[in-house]
Amino acid sequence: MSENRYETAVARYFEAWNAGSAESLAKAVEAAWTEEGSYTDPFADVAGHEAVAAVIAGTHAQFPGFEFRKLGAVDGNHHIARFGWELVSSADGSAPFAGFDVITLAEDGRIGSVAGFVDRVPPTA
């Protein structure tokens, strides 16, 4: 598997997390995840396009005006990759949340699973 495959999968992942409308979110999740693809982090454990989209929409409702950004390089081997991220305020550039995710890729290059970890949370969270 090429390095580009990992970068492409992660770029699609961030497109989904930063989608602006319900329609663009649904399309982005479908492009990024397999039909039964899962997402697990300390706050969610879901599978399937609708459930993944609901987690993303809920996060945006909780943190309006924020976007997810990749931190550092994507590191991948075989069918897995890992990368860092942060949740950044469009208003002031602060990034109260940060962490890293590990993804598995299906043969078609879409995400089969995400295991998310949070490394930085604000004291009030």
JSON list of C-alpha atoms in Angstrom, two decimals:
[
{"chain": "A", "resi": 1, "resn": "MET", "atom": "CA", "xyz": [0.00, 0.00, 0.00]},
{"chain": "A", "resi": 2, "resn": "SER", "atom": "CA", "xyz": [1.30, 3.39, -0.87]},
{"chain": "A", "resi": 3, "resn": "GLU", "atom": "CA", "xyz": [1.77, 6.33, 1.43]},
{"chain": "A", "resi": 4, "resn": "ASN", "atom": "CA", "xyz": [-0.74, 8.16, -0.74]},
{"chain": "A", "resi": 5, "resn": "ARG", "atom": "CA", "xyz": [-3.45, 5.66, 0.23]},
{"chain": "A", "resi": 6, "resn": "TYR", "atom": "CA", "xyz": [-3.10, 6.63, 3.89]},
{"chain": "A", "resi": 7, "resn": "GLU", "atom": "CA", "xyz": [-3.05, 10.36, 3.12]},
{"chain": "A", "resi": 8, "resn": "THR", "atom": "CA", "xyz": [-6.14, 10.01, 0.92]},
{"chain": "A", "resi": 9, "resn": "ALA", "atom": "CA", "xyz": [-8.06, 8.11, 3.61]},
{"chain": "A", "resi": 10, "resn": "VAL", "atom": "CA", "xyz": [-7.15, 10.69, 6.26]},
{"chain": "A", "resi": 11, "resn": "ALA", "atom": "CA", "xyz": [-8.06, 13.60, 3.96]},
{"chain": "A", "resi": 12, "resn": "ARG", "atom": "CA", "xyz": [-11.50, 12.03, 3.42]},
{"chain": "A", "resi": 13, "resn": "TYR", "atom": "CA", "xyz": [-11.81, 11.54, 7.16]},
{"chain": "A", "resi": 14, "resn": "PHE", "atom": "CA", "xyz": [-11.24, 15.24, 7.81]},
{"chain": "A", "resi": 15, "resn": "GLU", "atom": "CA", "xyz": [-13.62, 16.18, 4.98]},
{"chain": "A", "resi": 16, "resn": "ALA", "atom": "CA", "xyz": [-16.31, 14.26, 6.84]},
{"chain": "A", "resi": 17, "resn": "TRP", "atom": "CA", "xyz": [-15.47, 15.80, 10.22]},
{"chain": "A", "resi": 18, "resn": "ASN", "atom": "CA", "xyz": [-15.50, 19.30, 8.74]},
{"chain": "A", "resi": 19, "resn": "ALA", "atom": "CA", "xyz": [-18.55, 18.96, 6.47]},
{"chain": "A", "resi": 20, "resn": "GLY", "atom": "CA", "xyz": [-20.81, 22.00, 6.67]},
{"chain": "A", "resi": 21, "resn": "SER", "atom": "CA", "xyz": [-24.28, 20.61, 5.90]},
{"chain": "A", "resi": 22, "resn": "ALA", "atom": "CA", "xyz": [-26.16, 17.39, 6.55]},
{"chain": "A", "resi": 23, "resn": "GLU", "atom": "CA", "xyz": [-26.04, 16.54, 2.84]},
{"chain": "A", "resi": 24, "resn": "SER", "atom": "CA", "xyz": [-22.29, 17.14, 2.52]},
{"chain": "A", "resi": 25, "resn": "LEU", "atom": "CA", "xyz": [-21.73, 15.22, 5.76]},
{"chain": "A", "resi": 26, "resn": "ALA", "atom": "CA", "xyz": [-23.66, 12.20, 4.48]},
{"chain": "A", "resi": 27, "resn": "LYS", "atom": "CA", "xyz": [-21.71, 12.20, 1.21]},
{"chain": "A", "resi": 28, "resn": "ALA", "atom": "CA", "xyz": [-18.37, 12.66, 2.98]},
{"chain": "A", "resi": 29, "resn": "VAL", "atom": "CA", "xyz": [-19.04, 9.83, 5.45]},
{"chain": "A", "resi": 30, "resn": "GLU", "atom": "CA", "xyz": [-20.02, 7.54, 2.57]},
{"chain": "A", "resi": 31, "resn": "ALA", "atom": "CA", "xyz": [-16.80, 8.42, 0.74]},
{"chain": "A", "resi": 32, "resn": "ALA", "atom": "CA", "xyz": [-14.63, 7.95, 3.84]},
{"chain": "A", "resi": 33, "resn": "TRP", "atom": "CA", "xyz": [-16.12, 4.88, 5.59]},
{"chain": "A", "resi": 34, "resn": "THR", "atom": "CA", "xyz": [-17.21, 1.44, 4.44]},
{"chain": "A", "resi": 35, "resn": "GLU", "atom": "CA", "xyz": [-20.93, 0.69, 4.90]},
{"chain": "A", "resi": 36, "resn": "GLU", "atom": "CA", "xyz": [-20.32, -1.04, 8.22]},
{"chain": "A", "resi": 37, "resn": "GLY", "atom": "CA", "xyz": [-17.35, 1.15, 9.17]},
{"chain": "A", "resi": 38, "resn": "SER", "atom": "CA", "xyz": [-17.05, 1.99, 12.84]},
{"chain": "A", "resi": 39, "resn": "TYR", "atom": "CA", "xyz": [-15.96, 4.92, 14.99]},
{"chain": "A", "resi": 40, "resn": "THR", "atom": "CA", "xyz": [-14.91, 4.48, 18.61]},
{"chain": "A", "resi": 41, "resn": "ASP", "atom": "CA", "xyz": [-13.55, 7.07, 21.02]},
{"chain": "A", "resi": 42, "resn": "PRO", "atom": "CA", "xyz": [-14.04, 7.81, 24.74]},
{"chain": "A", "resi": 43, "resn": "PHE", "atom": "CA", "xyz": [-17.47, 9.35, 23.97]},
{"chain": "A", "resi": 44, "resn": "ALA", "atom": "CA", "xyz": [-18.88, 7.14, 21.19]},
{"chain": "A", "resi": 45, "resn": "ASP", "atom": "CA", "xyz": [-18.88, 3.60, 19.84]},
{"chain": "A", "resi": 46, "resn": "VAL", "atom": "CA", "xyz": [-20.91, 3.40, 16.63]},
{"chain": "A", "resi": 47, "resn": "ALA", "atom": "CA", "xyz": [-20.98, 1.64, 13.26]},
{"chain": "A", "resi": 48, "resn": "GLY", "atom": "CA", "xyz": [-22.57, 2.44, 9.91]},
{"chain": "A", "resi": 49, "resn": "HIS", "atom": "CA", "xyz": [-22.82, 5.63, 7.89]},
{"chain": "A", "resi": 50, "resn": "GLU", "atom": "CA", "xyz": [-25.85, 7.10, 9.68]},
{"chain": "A", "resi": 51, "resn": "ALA", "atom": "CA", "xyz": [-24.42, 6.52, 13.15]},
{"chain": "A", "resi": 52, "resn": "VAL", "atom": "CA", "xyz": [-20.99, 7.93, 12.24]},
{"chain": "A", "resi": 53, "resn": "ALA", "atom": "CA", "xyz": [-22.65, 10.99, 10.68]},
{"chain": "A", "resi": 54, "resn": "ALA", "atom": "CA", "xyz": [-24.76, 11.45, 13.83]},
{"chain": "A", "resi": 55, "resn": "VAL", "atom": "CA", "xyz": [-21.63, 11.46, 16.04]},
{"chain": "A", "resi": 56, "resn": "ILE", "atom": "CA", "xyz": [-20.00, 14.06, 13.79]},
{"chain": "A", "resi": 57, "resn": "ALA", "atom": "CA", "xyz": [-23.15, 16.22, 13.69]},
{"chain": "A", "resi": 58, "resn": "GLY", "atom": "CA", "xyz": [-23.44, 15.99, 17.47]},
{"chain": "A", "resi": 59, "resn": "THR", "atom": "CA", "xyz": [-19.84, 17.10, 17.90]},
{"chain": "A", "resi": 60, "resn": "HIS", "atom": "CA", "xyz": [-20.46, 20.13, 15.68]},
{"chain": "A", "resi": 61, "resn": "ALA", "atom": "CA", "xyz": [-23.59, 20.99, 17.65]},
{"chain": "A", "resi": 62, "resn": "GLN", "atom": "CA", "xyz": [-21.57, 20.85, 20.87]},
{"chain": "A", "resi": 63, "resn": "PHE", "atom": "CA", "xyz": [-18.65, 22.85, 19.41]},
{"chain": "A", "resi": 64, "resn": "PRO", "atom": "CA", "xyz": [-20.01, 25.33, 16.86]},
{"chain": "A", "resi": 65, "resn": "GLY", "atom": "CA", "xyz": [-17.36, 27.36, 15.07]},
{"chain": "A", "resi": 66, "resn": "PHE", "atom": "CA", "xyz": [-14.68, 24.68, 15.50]},
{"chain": "A", "resi": 67, "resn": "GLU", "atom": "CA", "xyz": [-12.95, 22.52, 12.89]},
{"chain": "A", "resi": 68, "resn": "PHE", "atom": "CA", "xyz": [-10.75, 19.47, 13.04]},
{"chain": "A", "resi": 69, "resn": "ARG", "atom": "CA", "xyz": [-7.19, 19.78, 11.75]},
{"chain": "A", "resi": 70, "resn": "LYS", "atom": "CA", "xyz": [-4.53, 17.15, 11.23]},
{"chain": "A", "resi": 71, "resn": "LEU", "atom": "CA", "xyz": [-1.48, 17.43, 13.49]},
{"chain": "A", "resi": 72, "resn": "GLY", "atom": "CA", "xyz": [1.77, 16.19, 12.01]},
{"chain": "A", "resi": 73, "resn": "ALA", "atom": "CA", "xyz": [2.25, 13.46, 9.47]},
{"chain": "A", "resi": 74, "resn": "VAL", "atom": "CA", "xyz": [0.18, 10.37, 8.76]},
{"chain": "A", "resi": 75, "resn": "ASP", "atom": "CA", "xyz": [2.04, 7.17, 9.66]},
{"chain": "A", "resi": 76, "resn": "GLY", "atom": "CA", "xyz": [0.82, 3.99, 8.00]},
{"chain": "A", "resi": 77, "resn": "ASN", "atom": "CA", "xyz": [1.71, 0.39, 7.35]},
{"chain": "A", "resi": 78, "resn": "HIS", "atom": "CA", "xyz": [-0.16, -2.51, 5.79]},
{"chain": "A", "resi": 79, "resn": "HIS", "atom": "CA", "xyz": [-3.87, -1.69, 6.37]},
{"chain": "A", "resi": 80, "resn": "ILE", "atom": "CA", "xyz": [-3.53, 0.66, 9.35]},
{"chain": "A", "resi": 81, "resn": "ALA", "atom": "CA", "xyz": [-2.58, 4.30, 9.84]},
{"chain": "A", "resi": 82, "resn": "ARG", "atom": "CA", "xyz": [-2.33, 6.75, 12.71]},
{"chain": "A", "resi": 83, "resn": "PHE", "atom": "CA", "xyz": [-2.43, 10.53, 12.85]},
{"chain": "A", "resi": 84, "resn": "GLY", "atom": "CA", "xyz": [-2.84, 13.38, 15.29]},
{"chain": "A", "resi": 85, "resn": "TRP", "atom": "CA", "xyz": [-5.63, 15.94, 15.27]},
{"chain": "A", "resi": 86, "resn": "GLU", "atom": "CA", "xyz": [-6.84, 19.00, 17.12]},
{"chain": "A", "resi": 87, "resn": "LEU", "atom": "CA", "xyz": [-10.18, 20.77, 17.41]},
{"chain": "A", "resi": 88, "resn": "VAL", "atom": "CA", "xyz": [-9.54, 24.42, 16.53]},
{"chain": "A", "resi": 89, "resn": "SER", "atom": "CA", "xyz": [-11.72, 27.48, 17.12]},
{"chain": "A", "resi": 90, "resn": "SER", "atom": "CA", "xyz": [-12.35, 29.52, 13.97]},
{"chain": "A", "resi": 91, "resn": "ALA", "atom": "CA", "xyz": [-12.80, 32.58, 16.20]},
{"chain": "A", "resi": 92, "resn": "ASP", "atom": "CA", "xyz": [-9.50, 32.69, 18.08]},
{"chain": "A", "resi": 93, "resn": "GLY", "atom": "CA", "xyz": [-7.39, 29.75, 16.86]},
{"chain": "A", "resi": 94, "resn": "SER", "atom": "CA", "xyz": [-7.39, 28.04, 20.24]},
{"chain": "A", "resi": 95, "resn": "ALA", "atom": "CA", "xyz": [-7.32, 24.26, 20.22]},
{"chain": "A", "resi": 96, "resn": "PRO", "atom": "CA", "xyz": [-8.87, 22.98, 23.46]},
{"chain": "A", "resi": 97, "resn": "PHE", "atom": "CA", "xyz": [-9.00, 19.34, 22.32]},
{"chain": "A", "resi": 98, "resn": "ALA", "atom": "CA", "xyz": [-6.30, 17.21, 20.68]},
{"chain": "A", "resi": 99, "resn": "GLY", "atom": "CA", "xyz": [-5.65, 13.53, 20.25]},
{"chain": "A", "resi": 100, "resn": "PHE", "atom": "CA", "xyz": [-4.78, 10.83, 17.77]},
{"chain": "A", "resi": 101, "resn": "ASP", "atom": "CA", "xyz": [-6.69, 8.23, 15.82]},
{"chain": "A", "resi": 102, "resn": "VAL", "atom": "CA", "xyz": [-5.78, 4.82, 14.47]},
{"chain": "A", "resi": 103, "resn": "ILE", "atom": "CA", "xyz": [-7.67, 3.71, 11.36]},
{"chain": "A", "resi": 104, "resn": "THR", "atom": "CA", "xyz": [-7.94, 0.43, 9.50]},
{"chain": "A", "resi": 105, "resn": "LEU", "atom": "CA", "xyz": [-8.48, 0.51, 5.77]},
{"chain": "A", "resi": 106, "resn": "ALA", "atom": "CA", "xyz": [-10.58, -1.77, 3.61]},
{"chain": "A", "resi": 107, "resn": "GLU", "atom": "CA", "xyz": [-9.39, -2.98, 0.21]},
{"chain": "A", "resi": 108, "resn": "ASP", "atom": "CA", "xyz": [-11.18, -0.06, -1.50]},
{"chain": "A", "resi": 109, "resn": "GLY", "atom": "CA", "xyz": [-9.22, 2.45, 0.60]},
{"chain": "A", "resi": 110, "resn": "ARG", "atom": "CA", "xyz": [-12.15, 3.49, 2.77]},
{"chain": "A", "resi": 111, "resn": "ILE", "atom": "CA", "xyz": [-12.05, 3.32, 6.55]},
{"chain": "A", "resi": 112, "resn": "GLY", "atom": "CA", "xyz": [-13.20, 0.11, 8.18]},
{"chain": "A", "resi": 113, "resn": "SER", "atom": "CA", "xyz": [-12.66, 1.31, 11.74]},
{"chain": "A", "resi": 114, "resn": "VAL", "atom": "CA", "xyz": [-11.44, 4.27, 13.76]},
{"chain": "A", "resi": 115, "resn": "ALA", "atom": "CA", "xyz": [-10.05, 4.04, 17.28]},
{"chain": "A", "resi": 116, "resn": "GLY", "atom": "CA", "xyz": [-9.84, 7.57, 18.65]},
{"chain": "A", "resi": 117, "resn": "PHE", "atom": "CA", "xyz": [-7.90, 8.78, 21.67]},
{"chain": "A", "resi": 118, "resn": "VAL", "atom": "CA", "xyz": [-8.09, 12.19, 23.35]},
{"chain": "A", "resi": 119, "resn": "ASP", "atom": "CA", "xyz": [-4.84, 13.60, 24.73]},
{"chain": "A", "resi": 120, "resn": "ARG", "atom": "CA", "xyz": [-5.86, 17.18, 25.57]},
{"chain": "A", "resi": 121, "resn": "VAL", "atom": "CA", "xyz": [-9.15, 18.38, 27.05]},
{"chain": "A", "resi": 122, "resn": "PRO", "atom": "CA", "xyz": [-9.99, 21.71, 28.62]},
{"chain": "A", "resi": 123, "resn": "PRO", "atom": "CA", "xyz": [-10.18, 21.69, 32.44]},
{"chain": "A", "resi": 124, "resn": "THR", "atom": "CA", "xyz": [-13.94, 22.34, 32.30]},
{"chain": "A", "resi": 125, "resn": "ALA", "atom": "CA", "xyz": [-14.74, 19.37, 30.00]}
]
